[in-house]
Amino acid sequence: MSGETILIVEDNQVLREGIREMLSVEGYHVLCASNGKEALEQMSTFNPDLILSDIAMPEMDGFEFLRQVRSHAEWVTIPFLILTARGEKDDILIGKSLGVEDYLVKPLTRQELLTAVHARLSRAQEIKLAQLHKAYEASLTALANAIDVRDPYTRGHVERVTAYAQVIAEQMGCRDSLIEQIRFGSILHDIGKIVIQDEMLLKPDTLTSSEWEKMRLHPITGAEMIKHIDYLAAAMPIVRHHHERWDGNGYPDGLKGEEIPLGARIVAVADSFDAMSIDRPYRNGRGLEEAYQEILRCSGTQFDPQVVKAFQRAWQQNKIQQIYVSTKTKVPSFDST
Ligand SMILES: [Fe+2]
Ligand SMILES: [Fe+2]
């Protein structure tokens, strides 16, 4: 790894230059300061990827510098390594209590320096990716909720479908990358409904046949919406095919059996189960068991029997019911009517 910017804060010029040399040779961009105050001045114009700081320094010592760094939101995640003289256990303890990532004992070898810097930069990179991933998922959920909130009876639908689908996928032993696709696909499965007008989406009566035709376009619309977004491309088949049926009588493409992507077969069960279990507010709680029986009844016709078996196992382990209960408070007027 190279190209990252490392800030060295050390008042001993010989040591500072030695470290700078070792890191520069490895391709790191290195900046130097001789105390905390100087380092903060440098940081007003750039954010380093990692800080390596001495403790005892004039003007502003390493601990005060560390406190200042950690008090700025945009610097909180920068890995901070302290340089300590051999035997100064107190330094290490104080440093750890202030949140240093690692410490290096002076005099340090090239190997020790590079190993620590490399490890901390890799870890910081992993954390950044994980945060980015979370941010993606949160923005997707916000987008999907834009549809959810329009209809009080389906509120929480996306969240529950995602949770049911994940549990089923885990029961089926799906690999992590597929589970992630299924999560994204579940969040977005009805995104195409965004183009459907409120009067139709919220219509209390049965839809007319031309309204149904429009409604049945939502998997295509949704898939079109995300097909050019790289990190969502893998979820696209789930969005497009979540209304296909195992017997080939679904839509939009009439795919049959294993022609239907596995993720879509899983989301189909999760989606239908949720729709059936919350669709009957007047039944006051009986909807859940009835919806479960209906899923079992439709195994081999509407749904993939293997997916239904996995769903059944999750039900027997009480996992489906737990999801339902934990999100129940978010379903308005379910028990009150
Ligand atoms: Fe749908
Ligand atoms: Fe749905």
Tab-separated table of C-alpha atoms and ligand atoms in Angstrom:
chain	number	residue	atom	x	y	z
A	1	MET	CA	0.000	0.000	0.000
A	2	SER	CA	1.344	3.467	-0.770
A	3	GLY	CA	0.271	6.946	-1.753
A	4	GLU	CA	-1.413	7.732	1.569
A	5	THR	CA	-0.410	10.819	3.507
A	6	ILE	CA	1.249	10.272	6.866
A	7	LEU	CA	1.856	13.049	9.340
A	8	ILE	CA	4.888	12.630	11.608
A	9	VAL	CA	4.889	14.753	14.746
A	10	GLU	CA	8.256	14.503	16.499
A	11	ASP	CA	10.519	17.150	18.009
A	12	ASN	CA	13.688	15.110	17.603
A	13	GLN	CA	14.843	16.074	14.150
A	14	VAL	CA	17.096	13.062	13.614
A	15	LEU	CA	14.338	10.628	14.506
A	16	ARG	CA	11.773	12.554	12.481
A	17	GLU	CA	13.956	12.509	9.373
A	18	GLY	CA	14.741	8.819	9.862
A	19	ILE	CA	11.035	7.911	9.960
A	20	ARG	CA	10.281	10.213	7.058
A	21	GLU	CA	12.949	8.513	4.983
A	22	MET	CA	11.701	4.997	5.778
A	23	LEU	CA	8.123	5.884	4.854
A	24	SER	CA	8.953	7.939	1.756
A	25	VAL	CA	10.929	5.030	0.295
A	26	GLU	CA	7.763	2.917	0.590
A	27	GLY	CA	5.820	5.468	-1.489
A	28	TYR	CA	3.950	7.208	1.320
A	29	HIS	CA	3.493	10.944	1.131
A	30	VAL	CA	5.029	12.213	4.366
A	31	LEU	CA	4.542	15.508	6.182
A	32	CYS	CA	6.376	16.556	9.311
A	33	ALA	CA	5.742	18.768	12.320
A	34	SER	CA	7.905	19.251	15.398
A	35	ASN	CA	5.045	19.563	17.922
A	36	GLY	CA	1.269	19.325	18.273
A	37	LYS	CA	0.652	22.975	17.542
A	38	GLU	CA	2.525	22.841	14.259
A	39	ALA	CA	0.738	19.624	13.379
A	40	LEU	CA	-2.674	21.220	13.927
A	41	GLU	CA	-1.660	24.108	11.683
A	42	GLN	CA	-0.759	21.620	8.957
A	43	MET	CA	-4.074	19.828	9.440
A	44	SER	CA	-6.008	23.020	8.787
A	45	THR	CA	-5.141	22.570	5.125
A	46	PHE	CA	-5.099	18.765	4.703
A	47	ASN	CA	-6.342	15.594	6.377
A	48	PRO	CA	-3.660	12.939	6.786
A	49	ASP	CA	-4.555	9.258	6.425
A	50	LEU	CA	-2.534	8.407	9.524
A	51	ILE	CA	-0.760	10.281	12.332
A	52	LEU	CA	2.415	9.133	14.017
A	53	SER	CA	3.137	11.299	17.045
A	54	ASP	CA	5.716	11.605	19.795
A	55	ILE	CA	4.429	12.387	23.305
A	56	ALA	CA	6.929	14.688	25.012
A	57	MET	CA	7.217	17.772	22.815
A	58	PRO	CA	7.465	21.516	23.450
A	59	GLU	CA	4.485	23.884	22.813
A	60	MET	CA	1.873	21.111	22.631
A	61	ASP	CA	2.559	17.538	23.690
A	62	GLY	CA	1.264	14.408	21.998
A	63	PHE	CA	-1.637	13.841	24.397
A	64	GLU	CA	-3.025	17.348	23.986
A	65	PHE	CA	-2.592	17.014	20.236
A	66	LEU	CA	-4.464	13.695	20.328
A	67	ARG	CA	-7.310	15.277	22.335
A	68	GLN	CA	-7.593	18.077	19.797
A	69	VAL	CA	-7.612	15.638	16.885
A	70	ARG	CA	-10.307	13.488	18.457
A	71	SER	CA	-12.491	16.506	19.196
A	72	HIS	CA	-12.942	17.270	15.501
A	73	ALA	CA	-15.592	15.151	13.811
A	74	GLU	CA	-13.723	14.901	10.517
A	75	TRP	CA	-10.530	13.697	12.239
A	76	VAL	CA	-12.063	11.153	14.589
A	77	THR	CA	-11.384	8.189	12.311
A	78	ILE	CA	-7.764	9.038	11.435
A	79	PRO	CA	-5.546	6.281	12.877
A	80	PHE	CA	-3.317	7.771	15.577
A	81	LEU	CA	-0.121	5.971	16.586
A	82	ILE	CA	2.067	7.175	19.427
A	83	LEU	CA	5.837	6.947	19.663
A	84	THR	CA	6.966	6.188	23.165
A	85	ALA	CA	10.325	5.612	24.824
A	86	ARG	CA	10.954	2.100	26.124
A	87	GLY	CA	9.374	1.390	29.489
A	88	GLU	CA	6.928	4.311	29.563
A	89	LYS	CA	3.904	2.223	30.392
A	90	ASP	CA	1.938	5.220	31.632
A	91	ASP	CA	2.195	6.805	28.200
A	92	ILE	CA	0.692	3.724	26.634
A	93	LEU	CA	-2.134	3.572	29.162
A	94	ILE	CA	-3.009	7.249	28.816
A	95	GLY	CA	-2.763	6.975	25.041
A	96	LYS	CA	-5.113	4.001	24.984
A	97	SER	CA	-7.607	5.768	27.223
A	98	LEU	CA	-7.586	8.646	24.741
A	99	GLY	CA	-8.173	6.287	21.833
A	100	VAL	CA	-4.811	5.744	20.155
A	101	GLU	CA	-4.865	2.871	17.697
A	102	ASP	CA	-1.356	1.618	18.395
A	103	TYR	CA	1.996	2.585	19.871
A	104	LEU	CA	5.573	2.161	18.729
A	105	VAL	CA	8.525	1.922	21.104
A	106	LYS	CA	11.593	4.024	20.324
A	107	PRO	CA	14.076	3.279	18.902
A	108	LEU	CA	11.963	1.556	16.290
A	109	THR	CA	13.022	-0.709	13.468
A	110	ARG	CA	11.963	-0.255	9.874
A	111	GLN	CA	10.006	-3.498	10.086
A	112	GLU	CA	8.064	-2.427	13.194
A	113	LEU	CA	7.244	0.931	11.661
A	114	LEU	CA	6.043	-0.425	8.322
A	115	THR	CA	4.072	-3.293	9.845
A	116	ALA	CA	2.186	-0.966	12.198
A	117	VAL	CA	1.531	1.713	9.566
A	118	HIS	CA	0.402	-0.812	6.988
A	119	ALA	CA	-1.908	-2.630	9.411
A	120	ARG	CA	-3.562	0.576	10.637
A	121	LEU	CA	-4.066	1.955	7.147
A	122	SER	CA	-5.625	-1.312	5.970
A	123	ARG	CA	-7.946	-1.363	8.950
A	124	ALA	CA	-8.937	2.272	8.372
A	125	GLN	CA	-9.688	1.420	4.752
A	126	GLU	CA	-11.915	-1.482	5.804
A	127	ILE	CA	-13.797	0.750	8.222
A	128	LYS	CA	-14.284	3.392	5.530
A	129	LEU	CA	-15.685	0.786	3.143
A	130	ALA	CA	-18.015	-0.585	5.793
A	131	GLN	CA	-19.252	2.935	6.566
A	132	LEU	CA	-19.771	3.629	2.882
A	133	HIS	CA	-21.691	0.399	2.563
A	134	LYS	CA	-23.917	1.340	5.503
A	135	ALA	CA	-24.484	4.772	3.996
A	136	TYR	CA	-25.519	3.151	0.687
A	137	GLU	CA	-27.958	0.878	2.440
A	138	ALA	CA	-29.372	3.743	4.507
A	139	SER	CA	-29.930	5.881	1.414
A	140	LEU	CA	-31.593	2.959	-0.361
A	141	THR	CA	-33.874	2.392	2.587
A	142	ALA	CA	-34.772	6.091	2.636
A	143	LEU	CA	-35.647	5.884	-1.039
A	144	ALA	CA	-37.714	2.735	-0.560
A	145	ASN	CA	-39.492	4.263	2.430
A	146	ALA	CA	-40.646	7.078	0.194
A	147	ILE	CA	-43.132	4.557	-1.202
A	148	ASP	CA	-43.830	2.838	2.070
A	149	VAL	CA	-44.999	5.983	3.828
A	150	ARG	CA	-47.581	6.712	1.172
A	151	ASP	CA	-49.635	3.733	2.241
A	152	PRO	CA	-50.324	3.350	5.969
A	153	TYR	CA	-51.241	-0.333	5.620
A	154	THR	CA	-47.950	-1.263	4.026
A	155	ARG	CA	-45.784	0.883	6.291
A	156	GLY	CA	-42.793	-1.124	7.461
A	157	HIS	CA	-43.289	-3.545	4.542
A	158	VAL	CA	-39.789	-3.017	3.127
A	159	GLU	CA	-38.158	-3.508	6.493
A	160	ARG	CA	-40.089	-6.698	7.234
A	161	VAL	CA	-39.641	-8.184	3.751
A	162	THR	CA	-35.902	-7.549	4.017
A	163	ALA	CA	-35.726	-9.241	7.411
A	164	TYR	CA	-37.880	-12.249	6.354
A	165	ALA	CA	-35.883	-12.697	3.139
A	166	GLN	CA	-32.581	-12.585	4.995
A	167	VAL	CA	-33.713	-15.235	7.488
A	168	ILE	CA	-34.930	-17.517	4.669
A	169	ALA	CA	-31.655	-17.031	2.753
A	170	GLU	CA	-29.671	-17.918	5.873
A	171	GLN	CA	-31.776	-21.057	6.372
A	172	MET	CA	-30.962	-22.040	2.793
A	173	GLY	CA	-27.249	-21.609	3.495
A	174	CYS	CA	-26.818	-18.847	0.897
A	175	ARG	CA	-23.351	-17.338	0.731
A	176	ASP	CA	-22.801	-13.878	2.198
A	177	SER	CA	-22.615	-12.094	-1.160
A	178	LEU	CA	-25.995	-13.532	-2.198
A	179	ILE	CA	-27.519	-12.569	1.141
A	180	GLU	CA	-26.323	-9.031	0.528
A	181	GLN	CA	-27.892	-8.990	-2.949
A	182	ILE	CA	-31.103	-10.272	-1.411
A	183	ARG	CA	-31.048	-7.486	1.191
A	184	PHE	CA	-30.622	-4.843	-1.495
A	185	GLY	CA	-33.201	-6.525	-3.728
A	186	SER	CA	-35.697	-6.657	-0.848
A	187	ILE	CA	-35.201	-3.011	0.022
A	188	LEU	CA	-35.784	-2.030	-3.591
A	189	HIS	CA	-38.286	-4.648	-4.745
A	190	ASP	CA	-41.229	-2.237	-5.025
A	191	ILE	CA	-39.248	0.859	-5.967
A	192	GLY	CA	-41.025	0.913	-9.344
A	193	LYS	CA	-44.255	1.832	-7.523
A	194	ILE	CA	-42.852	5.326	-7.158
A	195	VAL	CA	-44.409	6.196	-10.518
A	196	ILE	CA	-47.862	4.982	-9.489
A	197	GLN	CA	-50.233	7.756	-8.494
A	198	ASP	CA	-51.619	7.935	-4.968
A	199	GLU	CA	-55.249	7.438	-6.047
A	200	MET	CA	-54.353	4.068	-7.472
A	201	LEU	CA	-51.849	3.013	-4.819
A	202	LEU	CA	-54.226	3.845	-1.978
A	203	LYS	CA	-57.449	2.759	-3.662
A	204	PRO	CA	-59.601	0.882	-1.156
A	205	ASP	CA	-61.510	-1.068	-3.834
A	206	THR	CA	-60.208	-3.676	-6.199
A	207	LEU	CA	-58.232	-2.237	-9.084
A	208	THR	CA	-59.750	-2.169	-12.552
A	209	SER	CA	-58.042	-4.275	-15.194
A	210	SER	CA	-56.275	-1.295	-16.729
A	211	GLU	CA	-55.094	-0.228	-13.271
A	212	TRP	CA	-53.796	-3.737	-12.683
A	213	GLU	CA	-51.891	-3.546	-15.924
A	214	LYS	CA	-50.151	-0.414	-14.705
A	215	MET	CA	-49.495	-1.917	-11.287
A	216	ARG	CA	-47.959	-4.998	-12.863
A	217	LEU	CA	-45.346	-2.833	-14.540
A	218	HIS	CA	-43.674	-1.935	-11.242
A	219	PRO	CA	-41.048	-4.721	-11.339
A	220	ILE	CA	-39.946	-3.589	-14.820
A	221	THR	CA	-39.946	0.086	-13.864
A	222	GLY	CA	-37.961	-0.674	-10.706
A	223	ALA	CA	-35.381	-2.786	-12.550
A	224	GLU	CA	-34.971	-0.051	-15.181
A	225	MET	CA	-34.441	2.520	-12.438
A	226	ILE	CA	-31.453	0.734	-10.946
A	227	LYS	CA	-29.895	-1.063	-13.888
A	228	HIS	CA	-27.215	1.571	-14.485
A	229	ILE	CA	-26.184	1.862	-10.855
A	230	ASP	CA	-23.141	-0.376	-10.532
A	231	TYR	CA	-23.470	-1.403	-6.919
A	232	LEU	CA	-27.151	-2.273	-7.390
A	233	ALA	CA	-26.815	-4.219	-10.622
A	234	ALA	CA	-26.768	-7.543	-8.758
A	235	ALA	CA	-30.097	-6.707	-7.091
A	236	MET	CA	-31.789	-5.924	-10.401
A	237	PRO	CA	-32.983	-9.486	-11.196
A	238	ILE	CA	-34.618	-9.653	-7.767
A	239	VAL	CA	-36.496	-6.425	-8.406
A	240	ARG	CA	-37.591	-7.529	-11.873
A	241	HIS	CA	-38.658	-11.050	-10.935
A	242	HIS	CA	-40.150	-10.818	-7.443
A	243	HIS	CA	-43.672	-11.422	-8.863
A	244	GLU	CA	-42.768	-14.457	-10.946
A	245	ARG	CA	-44.371	-17.724	-9.859
A	246	TRP	CA	-42.775	-21.172	-9.603
A	247	ASP	CA	-45.454	-22.553	-11.994
A	248	GLY	CA	-44.714	-19.882	-14.612
A	249	ASN	CA	-47.938	-17.925	-14.141
A	250	GLY	CA	-46.332	-14.838	-12.665
A	251	TYR	CA	-45.135	-11.598	-14.200
A	252	PRO	CA	-43.478	-9.737	-15.880
A	253	ASP	CA	-41.663	-12.475	-17.859
A	254	GLY	CA	-43.565	-15.643	-16.940
A	255	LEU	CA	-40.343	-17.348	-15.847
A	256	LYS	CA	-40.771	-20.817	-14.395
A	257	GLY	CA	-39.010	-22.885	-11.698
A	258	GLU	CA	-35.289	-22.363	-11.519
A	259	GLU	CA	-35.365	-19.919	-14.420
A	260	ILE	CA	-36.381	-17.459	-11.723
A	261	PRO	CA	-33.293	-16.161	-9.882
A	262	LEU	CA	-33.062	-17.695	-6.398
A	263	GLY	CA	-33.026	-14.262	-4.737
A	264	ALA	CA	-36.312	-13.403	-6.455
A	265	ARG	CA	-37.879	-16.723	-5.368
A	266	ILE	CA	-36.916	-15.937	-1.775
A	267	VAL	CA	-38.182	-12.350	-1.892
A	268	ALA	CA	-41.447	-13.612	-3.457
A	269	VAL	CA	-42.185	-15.680	-0.334
A	270	ALA	CA	-41.134	-12.889	2.053
A	271	ASP	CA	-43.155	-10.302	0.123
A	272	SER	CA	-46.329	-12.391	-0.162
A	273	PHE	CA	-46.167	-13.464	3.466
A	274	ASP	CA	-45.918	-9.852	4.613
A	275	ALA	CA	-48.664	-8.674	2.289
A	276	MET	CA	-50.999	-11.412	3.574
A	277	SER	CA	-50.148	-11.022	7.238
A	278	ILE	CA	-50.764	-7.284	7.411
A	279	ASP	CA	-53.514	-7.129	4.845
A	280	ARG	CA	-56.265	-7.986	7.288
A	281	PRO	CA	-56.405	-5.464	10.084
A	282	TYR	CA	-59.940	-6.521	11.027
A	283	ARG	CA	-58.845	-10.051	11.901
A	284	ASN	CA	-56.914	-8.802	14.852
A	285	GLY	CA	-53.788	-10.908	14.848
A	286	ARG	CA	-55.046	-14.017	13.094
A	287	GLY	CA	-53.439	-12.860	9.884
A	288	LEU	CA	-50.006	-14.192	10.761
A	289	GLU	CA	-50.906	-17.876	11.176
A	290	GLU	CA	-53.229	-17.764	8.169
A	291	ALA	CA	-50.562	-16.144	6.048
A	292	TYR	CA	-48.119	-18.865	7.101
A	293	GLN	CA	-50.563	-21.630	6.143
A	294	GLU	CA	-51.196	-19.931	2.824
A	295	ILE	CA	-47.464	-19.907	2.017
A	296	LEU	CA	-47.302	-23.659	2.760
A	297	ARG	CA	-50.400	-24.274	0.641
A	298	CYS	CA	-48.847	-22.479	-2.336
A	299	SER	CA	-45.601	-24.434	-2.230
A	300	GLY	CA	-44.909	-25.868	-5.691
A	301	THR	CA	-47.457	-23.646	-7.412
A	302	GLN	CA	-46.710	-20.034	-6.530
A	303	PHE	CA	-43.518	-20.665	-4.566
A	304	ASP	CA	-40.335	-22.701	-4.825
A	305	PRO	CA	-40.804	-25.716	-2.474
A	306	GLN	CA	-37.213	-25.426	-1.210
A	307	VAL	CA	-37.733	-21.791	-0.284
A	308	VAL	CA	-40.992	-22.674	1.449
A	309	LYS	CA	-39.185	-25.396	3.429
A	310	ALA	CA	-36.577	-22.867	4.561
A	311	PHE	CA	-39.352	-20.446	5.483
A	312	GLN	CA	-41.065	-23.225	7.439
A	313	ARG	CA	-37.868	-23.996	9.365
A	314	ALA	CA	-37.471	-20.306	10.222
A	315	TRP	CA	-41.111	-20.281	11.395
A	316	GLN	CA	-40.568	-23.375	13.563
A	317	GLN	CA	-37.579	-21.611	15.135
A	318	ASN	CA	-39.839	-18.657	15.839
A	319	LYS	CA	-37.675	-16.350	13.744
A	320	ILE	CA	-40.441	-15.122	11.471
A	321	GLN	CA	-42.733	-14.367	14.399
A	322	GLN	CA	-39.921	-12.470	16.155
A	323	ILE	CA	-39.415	-10.225	13.149
A	324	TYR	CA	-43.130	-9.632	12.955
A	325	VAL	CA	-43.378	-8.771	16.663
A	326	SER	CA	-40.325	-6.520	16.626
A	327	THR	CA	-41.744	-4.467	13.780
A	328	LYS	CA	-45.381	-4.703	14.835
A	329	THR	CA	-45.411	-1.360	16.613
A	330	LYS	CA	-44.563	0.193	13.281
A	331	VAL	CA	-47.715	-1.176	11.648
A	332	PRO	CA	-50.361	1.414	12.392
A	333	SER	CA	-53.845	0.368	13.451
A	334	PHE	CA	-53.161	-3.369	13.093
A	335	ASP	CA	-54.524	-4.286	16.500
A	336	SER	CA	-56.726	-1.342	17.101
A	337	THR	CA	-59.364	-2.114	14.469
B	1	FE	FE	-44.077	-5.839	-5.812
B	2	FE	FE	-43.854	-5.690	-1.942
